């Protein structure tokens, strides 16, 4: 009987030890939700009177998006499924409600291969408002690519240098029905990135983009974005500065100053005229308490030509529009 009890205890100890030694599955769930209130200060409150770039287009109380991210990290491989619901996500993603869906393989300590749908590597801003300082988005963001479907390879060349190479469908295309592909590259150095994109003209044609930033002091940060895109004479170029000052652990104030110009009769600003330019100034405060961030925002858009997006107090096309937004973003 003693032998039976001893043997049972040995099995139990072995099972407990095996459970303690077995690596836990690295599954994680995260995400965000956001909502906002917006009103125009210099024109009627309607959908026509809003910058075409803002991704906060509705007036009154409105919804942004719900973002849920599930990921699994193995020893060398992993997968990410990132789904989005809501107007902000629909404007950037289109069908399937899929922001990202990809698998990756850490081939070595310095090389990672990723295949599937992933957010673009170009630009300073991203789709999720939780990762941007300003709640509304820049013209450079809304004109550039949002996501890519393809295969990319990331190389850590040293502690400071990185390189990414990619072959993809044309930007923001899930199903390749034409046989056209795009090439991408990114060279990084100490948090500064020079980005390249090229397709045969089916989408963007050629784009070069610089994204970076500098901590000028413990409380002052300056972000920078500049881009040039050309598709047989149609395209854009512009630059934006993002100075941000942290006044306390919970509050930061920042300004986005952006100059943007269309090349040719691109027409997306809303003028339908050639070589239209716009100057956009966005002042944003960011107050955080636990996982909630409150962002009051004042924005002024000024165009070189009358725009169907920038309406005056009588609802007629105008060269300027001022607006105010108050956003709530929760991250978990």
Short mmCIF file of C-alpha atoms in Angstrom, two decimals:
data_model
loop_
_atom_site.label_atom_id
_atom_site.label_comp_id
_atom_site.label_asym_id
_atom_site.label_seq_id
_atom_site.Cartn_x
_atom_site.Cartn_y
_atom_site.Cartn_z
CA UNK A 1 0.00 0.00 0.00
CA UNK A 2 2.88 2.34 0.89
CA UNK A 3 4.47 1.62 -2.48
CA UNK A 4 1.20 2.49 -4.27
CA UNK A 5 0.88 5.77 -2.36
CA UNK A 6 4.52 6.63 -3.00
CA UNK A 7 4.15 5.86 -6.72
CA UNK A 8 0.98 7.99 -6.96
CA UNK A 9 2.70 10.90 -5.24
CA UNK A 10 5.62 10.55 -7.64
CA UNK A 11 3.28 10.73 -10.66
CA UNK A 12 1.54 13.77 -9.20
CA UNK A 13 4.82 15.55 -8.54
CA UNK A 14 6.01 14.76 -12.06
CA UNK A 15 2.78 16.12 -13.57
CA UNK A 16 2.96 19.29 -11.48
CA UNK A 17 6.63 19.76 -12.39
CA UNK A 18 5.85 19.24 -16.08
CA UNK A 19 3.06 21.83 -15.91
CA UNK A 20 5.41 24.31 -14.27
CA UNK A 21 8.16 23.67 -16.82
CA UNK A 22 5.91 23.73 -19.93
CA UNK A 23 6.12 27.11 -21.65
CA UNK A 24 2.93 29.12 -21.38
CA UNK A 25 1.19 30.05 -24.59
CA UNK A 26 1.90 33.71 -25.36
CA UNK A 27 -1.59 34.72 -26.46
CA UNK A 28 -2.55 38.35 -25.96
CA UNK A 29 -5.66 40.43 -26.63
CA UNK A 30 -5.48 44.22 -26.92
CA UNK A 31 -7.32 47.01 -28.66
CA UNK A 32 -8.90 50.46 -28.58
CA UNK A 33 -12.22 52.22 -28.94
CA UNK A 34 -12.71 55.90 -29.73
CA UNK A 35 -15.55 58.37 -30.00
CA UNK A 36 -15.71 62.13 -30.47
CA UNK A 37 -17.71 65.34 -30.70
CA UNK A 38 -17.01 67.82 -33.51
CA UNK A 39 -18.35 71.20 -34.56
CA UNK A 40 -17.35 73.62 -37.29
CA UNK A 41 -16.55 77.15 -36.12
CA UNK A 42 -16.66 78.93 -39.48
CA UNK A 43 -19.32 77.00 -41.42
CA UNK A 44 -22.48 74.91 -40.97
CA UNK A 45 -22.19 71.56 -39.25
CA UNK A 46 -22.55 69.06 -42.09
CA UNK A 47 -20.52 66.35 -43.72
CA UNK A 48 -19.72 68.52 -46.75
CA UNK A 49 -17.93 71.06 -44.56
CA UNK A 50 -15.02 68.99 -43.36
CA UNK A 51 -11.42 68.46 -44.47
CA UNK A 52 -11.33 65.42 -46.72
CA UNK A 53 -8.34 64.17 -44.79
CA UNK A 54 -9.47 64.38 -41.19
CA UNK A 55 -10.87 60.84 -40.52
CA UNK A 56 -13.17 62.63 -38.06
CA UNK A 57 -15.62 63.83 -40.66
CA UNK A 58 -18.96 63.78 -38.87
CA UNK A 59 -20.29 66.64 -36.77
CA UNK A 60 -22.06 66.37 -33.45
CA UNK A 61 -21.41 63.23 -31.41
CA UNK A 62 -19.90 60.50 -33.58
CA UNK A 63 -18.14 57.14 -33.48
CA UNK A 64 -14.57 56.43 -34.45
CA UNK A 65 -13.81 52.71 -34.42
CA UNK A 66 -13.38 49.61 -32.29
CA UNK A 67 -10.07 47.82 -32.78
CA UNK A 68 -9.41 44.31 -31.41
CA UNK A 69 -5.99 42.69 -31.84
CA UNK A 70 -5.27 39.02 -31.08
CA UNK A 71 -1.70 37.76 -31.30
CA UNK A 72 0.18 34.55 -30.60
CA UNK A 73 3.96 34.56 -30.14
CA UNK A 74 5.85 31.29 -30.37
CA UNK A 75 9.58 30.80 -29.98
CA UNK A 76 10.32 31.65 -33.61
CA UNK A 77 6.94 32.19 -35.24
CA UNK A 78 3.71 34.02 -34.55
CA UNK A 79 0.51 35.43 -35.97
CA UNK A 80 -1.49 38.66 -35.61
CA UNK A 81 -5.21 39.14 -36.35
CA UNK A 82 -6.30 42.78 -36.14
CA UNK A 83 -9.97 43.58 -36.80
CA UNK A 84 -11.68 46.98 -36.97
CA UNK A 85 -15.32 48.09 -36.85
CA UNK A 86 -16.58 51.64 -37.32
CA UNK A 87 -16.47 54.64 -39.68
CA UNK A 88 -12.79 55.47 -39.13
CA UNK A 89 -11.72 51.93 -39.91
CA UNK A 90 -14.06 51.68 -42.92
CA UNK A 91 -12.54 54.85 -44.42
CA UNK A 92 -9.03 53.41 -44.30
CA UNK A 93 -9.55 49.67 -44.69
CA UNK A 94 -12.48 49.06 -46.99
CA UNK A 95 -13.74 45.47 -47.03
CA UNK A 96 -13.33 42.52 -44.68
CA UNK A 97 -12.95 44.66 -41.50
CA UNK A 98 -9.35 43.44 -41.45
CA UNK A 99 -6.76 45.98 -40.47
CA UNK A 100 -3.95 43.43 -40.32
CA UNK A 101 -3.69 39.67 -40.70
CA UNK A 102 -0.22 38.20 -40.98
CA UNK A 103 2.15 35.46 -39.88
CA UNK A 104 5.84 35.96 -39.15
CA UNK A 105 9.00 33.88 -38.78
CA UNK A 106 12.05 35.02 -36.85
CA UNK A 107 14.59 33.31 -39.08
CA UNK A 108 17.44 34.58 -36.92
CA UNK A 109 18.05 37.23 -34.28
CA UNK A 110 18.48 39.80 -37.06
CA UNK A 111 16.02 38.62 -39.74
CA UNK A 112 12.21 38.39 -39.69
CA UNK A 113 9.91 37.38 -42.54
CA UNK A 114 6.28 38.56 -42.52
CA UNK A 115 3.51 37.51 -44.91
CA UNK A 116 -0.08 38.70 -45.09
CA UNK A 117 -1.77 42.09 -44.66
CA UNK A 118 0.13 44.67 -42.62
CA UNK A 119 -0.16 48.42 -42.09
CA UNK A 120 1.97 50.64 -44.28
CA UNK A 121 5.51 51.54 -43.36
CA UNK A 122 5.21 54.96 -45.03
CA UNK A 123 4.24 58.08 -43.12
CA UNK A 124 4.20 59.44 -39.60
CA UNK A 125 0.59 58.61 -38.69
CA UNK A 126 -1.36 55.34 -38.60
CA UNK A 127 -4.99 54.21 -38.72
CA UNK A 128 -5.46 53.69 -34.97
CA UNK A 129 -5.99 57.03 -33.16
CA UNK A 130 -4.35 55.60 -30.04
CA UNK A 131 -0.98 55.60 -31.82
CA UNK A 132 -1.29 59.18 -33.14
CA UNK A 133 -0.87 62.34 -31.10
CA UNK A 134 -3.44 64.34 -33.09
CA UNK A 135 -6.92 62.87 -33.34
CA UNK A 136 -7.70 64.06 -36.88
CA UNK A 137 -5.21 62.98 -39.52
CA UNK A 138 -2.89 64.79 -41.92
CA UNK A 139 -3.22 65.16 -45.69
CA UNK A 140 0.02 63.20 -46.05
CA UNK A 141 -1.56 60.29 -44.19
CA UNK A 142 -4.84 60.24 -46.10
CA UNK A 143 -3.19 60.47 -49.53
CA UNK A 144 -0.57 57.83 -48.88
CA UNK A 145 -1.09 54.04 -48.62
CA UNK A 146 -2.84 52.53 -45.59
CA UNK A 147 -2.07 48.80 -45.81
CA UNK A 148 -0.22 46.27 -47.95
CA UNK A 149 -0.70 42.59 -48.73
CA UNK A 150 2.51 40.77 -49.48
CA UNK A 151 5.83 39.48 -48.14
CA UNK A 152 8.42 41.60 -46.36
CA UNK A 153 11.80 40.91 -44.81
CA UNK A 154 13.13 42.99 -41.90
CA UNK A 155 16.87 43.03 -41.20
CA UNK A 156 18.55 44.44 -38.09
CA UNK A 157 21.88 45.44 -39.64
CA UNK A 158 23.30 46.83 -36.37
CA UNK A 159 22.13 48.48 -33.16
CA UNK A 160 21.32 51.63 -35.18
CA UNK A 161 20.68 50.52 -38.78
CA UNK A 162 17.72 48.52 -40.10
CA UNK A 163 16.52 47.51 -43.57
CA UNK A 164 13.15 46.31 -44.85
CA UNK A 165 12.47 44.92 -48.33
CA UNK A 166 9.00 43.95 -49.60
CA UNK A 167 7.12 42.59 -52.61
CA UNK A 168 3.38 43.26 -52.43
CA UNK A 169 0.14 43.71 -54.30
CA UNK A 170 -0.47 47.30 -55.33
CA UNK A 171 -1.25 49.27 -52.17
CA UNK A 172 -4.58 48.71 -50.41
CA UNK A 173 -5.41 45.75 -52.68
CA UNK A 174 -6.36 42.45 -51.05
CA UNK A 175 -6.97 40.47 -54.25
CA UNK A 176 -4.54 40.89 -57.13
CA UNK A 177 -6.75 40.67 -60.22
CA UNK A 178 -4.34 42.41 -62.63
CA UNK A 179 -1.01 40.71 -62.01
CA UNK A 180 0.60 44.02 -61.01
CA UNK A 181 2.94 44.04 -58.03
CA UNK A 182 4.63 46.71 -55.94
CA UNK A 183 8.10 46.93 -54.42
CA UNK A 184 8.86 48.53 -51.08
CA UNK A 185 11.94 49.39 -49.05
CA UNK A 186 12.78 51.12 -45.80
CA UNK A 187 16.16 52.19 -44.44
CA UNK A 188 16.22 53.10 -40.76
CA UNK A 189 18.85 54.78 -38.60
CA UNK A 190 18.33 55.59 -34.92
CA UNK A 191 14.60 56.20 -35.22
CA UNK A 192 14.78 58.00 -38.59
CA UNK A 193 13.29 56.21 -41.62
CA UNK A 194 13.59 56.71 -45.37
CA UNK A 195 10.80 54.85 -47.17
CA UNK A 196 10.29 53.89 -50.82
CA UNK A 197 7.31 52.50 -52.73
CA UNK A 198 6.98 51.69 -56.44
CA UNK A 199 4.30 50.16 -58.64
CA UNK A 200 3.80 50.33 -62.40
CA UNK A 201 1.23 53.12 -62.10
CA UNK A 202 -1.84 51.09 -61.15
CA UNK A 203 -2.05 52.88 -57.77
CA UNK A 204 0.57 55.32 -56.51
CA UNK A 205 3.37 54.96 -59.02
CA UNK A 206 6.42 56.13 -57.04
CA UNK A 207 6.58 57.53 -53.51
CA UNK A 208 9.49 58.50 -51.29
CA UNK A 209 8.83 59.38 -47.67
CA UNK A 210 10.87 60.47 -44.64
CA UNK A 211 9.59 59.88 -41.12
CA UNK A 212 11.42 60.63 -37.92
CA UNK A 213 11.66 62.63 -34.74
CA UNK A 214 13.98 63.96 -32.08
CA UNK A 215 13.80 64.36 -28.29
CA UNK A 216 15.05 67.94 -27.98
CA UNK A 217 14.71 67.76 -24.19
CA UNK A 218 13.13 65.53 -21.55
CA UNK A 219 9.76 67.21 -22.16
CA UNK A 220 9.95 68.44 -25.77
CA UNK A 221 9.70 66.21 -28.86
CA UNK A 222 9.75 67.19 -32.53
CA UNK A 223 8.32 64.79 -35.12
CA UNK A 224 8.89 65.21 -38.86
CA UNK A 225 7.24 63.82 -41.99
CA UNK A 226 7.91 64.69 -45.62
CA UNK A 227 6.78 62.89 -48.79
CA UNK A 228 6.76 63.10 -52.58
CA UNK A 229 4.51 60.93 -54.77
CA UNK A 230 4.21 60.92 -58.56
CA UNK A 231 2.10 58.82 -60.90
CA UNK A 232 2.64 60.12 -64.43
CA UNK A 233 2.28 63.76 -63.43
CA UNK A 234 -0.45 63.24 -60.83
CA UNK A 235 0.48 63.14 -57.19
CA UNK A 236 1.45 65.27 -54.22
CA UNK A 237 4.24 66.51 -52.02
CA UNK A 238 4.31 68.03 -48.58
CA UNK A 239 5.84 68.22 -45.13
CA UNK A 240 4.58 68.28 -41.56
CA UNK A 241 6.15 69.17 -38.21
CA UNK A 242 4.88 67.76 -34.90
CA UNK A 243 6.23 69.72 -31.90
CA UNK A 244 4.95 68.30 -28.61
CA UNK A 245 5.51 69.58 -25.07
CA UNK A 246 4.78 67.43 -22.01
CA UNK A 247 3.70 69.76 -19.19
CA UNK A 248 3.14 66.91 -16.72
CA UNK A 249 3.04 63.12 -16.58
CA UNK A 250 -0.61 63.18 -17.68
CA UNK A 251 -0.86 66.17 -20.06
CA UNK A 252 0.89 67.01 -23.34
CA UNK A 253 0.12 69.72 -25.85
CA UNK A 254 1.17 69.50 -29.47
CA UNK A 255 0.86 71.22 -32.82
CA UNK A 256 0.79 69.69 -36.29
CA UNK A 257 1.79 72.21 -38.92
CA UNK A 258 1.43 70.82 -42.45
CA UNK A 259 1.96 72.16 -45.96
CA UNK A 260 0.54 69.97 -48.71
CA UNK A 261 0.25 70.43 -52.48
CA UNK A 262 -1.38 68.34 -55.19
CA UNK A 263 0.34 67.93 -58.54
CA UNK A 264 -1.90 68.08 -61.60
CA UNK A 265 -5.69 67.77 -61.48
CA UNK A 266 -5.64 65.29 -58.62
CA UNK A 267 -8.88 66.70 -57.23
CA UNK A 268 -8.97 64.94 -53.87
CA UNK A 269 -8.81 68.15 -51.81
CA UNK A 270 -12.13 69.05 -53.39
CA UNK A 271 -11.20 71.82 -55.83
CA UNK A 272 -10.83 69.89 -59.08
CA UNK A 273 -8.14 72.46 -59.98
CA UNK A 274 -4.50 71.89 -60.80
CA UNK A 275 -1.70 72.35 -58.28
CA UNK A 276 -3.89 73.13 -55.28
CA UNK A 277 -2.10 73.64 -51.97
CA UNK A 278 -3.30 73.64 -48.38
CA UNK A 279 -1.88 74.77 -45.05
CA UNK A 280 -3.32 72.92 -42.06
CA UNK A 281 -2.64 73.79 -38.41
CA UNK A 282 -3.92 71.42 -35.72
CA UNK A 283 -3.51 72.16 -32.01
CA UNK A 284 -4.18 69.15 -29.77
CA UNK A 285 -4.12 68.57 -26.04
CA UNK A 286 -3.76 65.06 -24.65
CA UNK A 287 -4.81 64.21 -21.08
CA UNK A 288 -4.46 60.63 -19.84
CA UNK A 289 -6.02 58.94 -16.83
CA UNK A 290 -5.41 55.20 -16.53
CA UNK A 291 -6.21 53.77 -20.00
CA UNK A 292 -8.41 56.69 -21.09
CA UNK A 293 -7.08 59.60 -23.16
CA UNK A 294 -9.07 62.81 -23.67
CA UNK A 295 -8.06 64.99 -26.64
CA UNK A 296 -9.47 68.47 -27.28
CA UNK A 297 -8.44 69.67 -30.74
CA UNK A 298 -8.64 72.92 -32.70
CA UNK A 299 -7.98 72.73 -36.45
CA UNK A 300 -7.62 75.34 -39.21
CA UNK A 301 -7.40 74.35 -42.90
CA UNK A 302 -6.55 77.01 -45.48
CA UNK A 303 -6.55 76.21 -49.21
CA UNK A 304 -5.06 78.16 -52.13
CA UNK A 305 -8.37 77.77 -54.03
CA UNK A 306 -12.04 77.61 -53.10
CA UNK A 307 -12.78 74.06 -51.98
CA UNK A 308 -16.05 72.14 -51.86
CA UNK A 309 -14.86 70.70 -48.51
CA UNK A 310 -14.04 74.05 -46.89
CA UNK A 311 -17.36 75.89 -46.76
CA UNK A 312 -18.10 79.37 -45.43
CA UNK A 313 -20.96 80.37 -43.09
CA UNK A 314 -23.37 80.47 -46.05
CA UNK A 315 -22.43 76.97 -47.21
CA UNK A 316 -20.51 78.20 -50.28
CA UNK A 317 -17.05 76.89 -51.27
CA UNK A 318 -14.36 78.68 -49.29
CA UNK A 319 -10.60 78.84 -48.87
CA UNK A 320 -10.64 78.09 -45.14
CA UNK A 321 -12.39 76.09 -42.44
CA UNK A 322 -11.95 76.09 -38.67
CA UNK A 323 -13.28 73.28 -36.48
CA UNK A 324 -13.15 71.92 -32.93
CA UNK A 325 -13.21 68.30 -31.80
CA UNK A 326 -13.19 66.53 -28.45
CA UNK A 327 -12.17 62.88 -28.60
CA UNK A 328 -12.13 60.04 -26.04
CA UNK A 329 -9.84 57.07 -26.70
CA UNK A 330 -9.66 53.99 -24.50
CA UNK A 331 -6.87 51.41 -24.84
CA UNK A 332 -6.87 47.95 -23.29
#
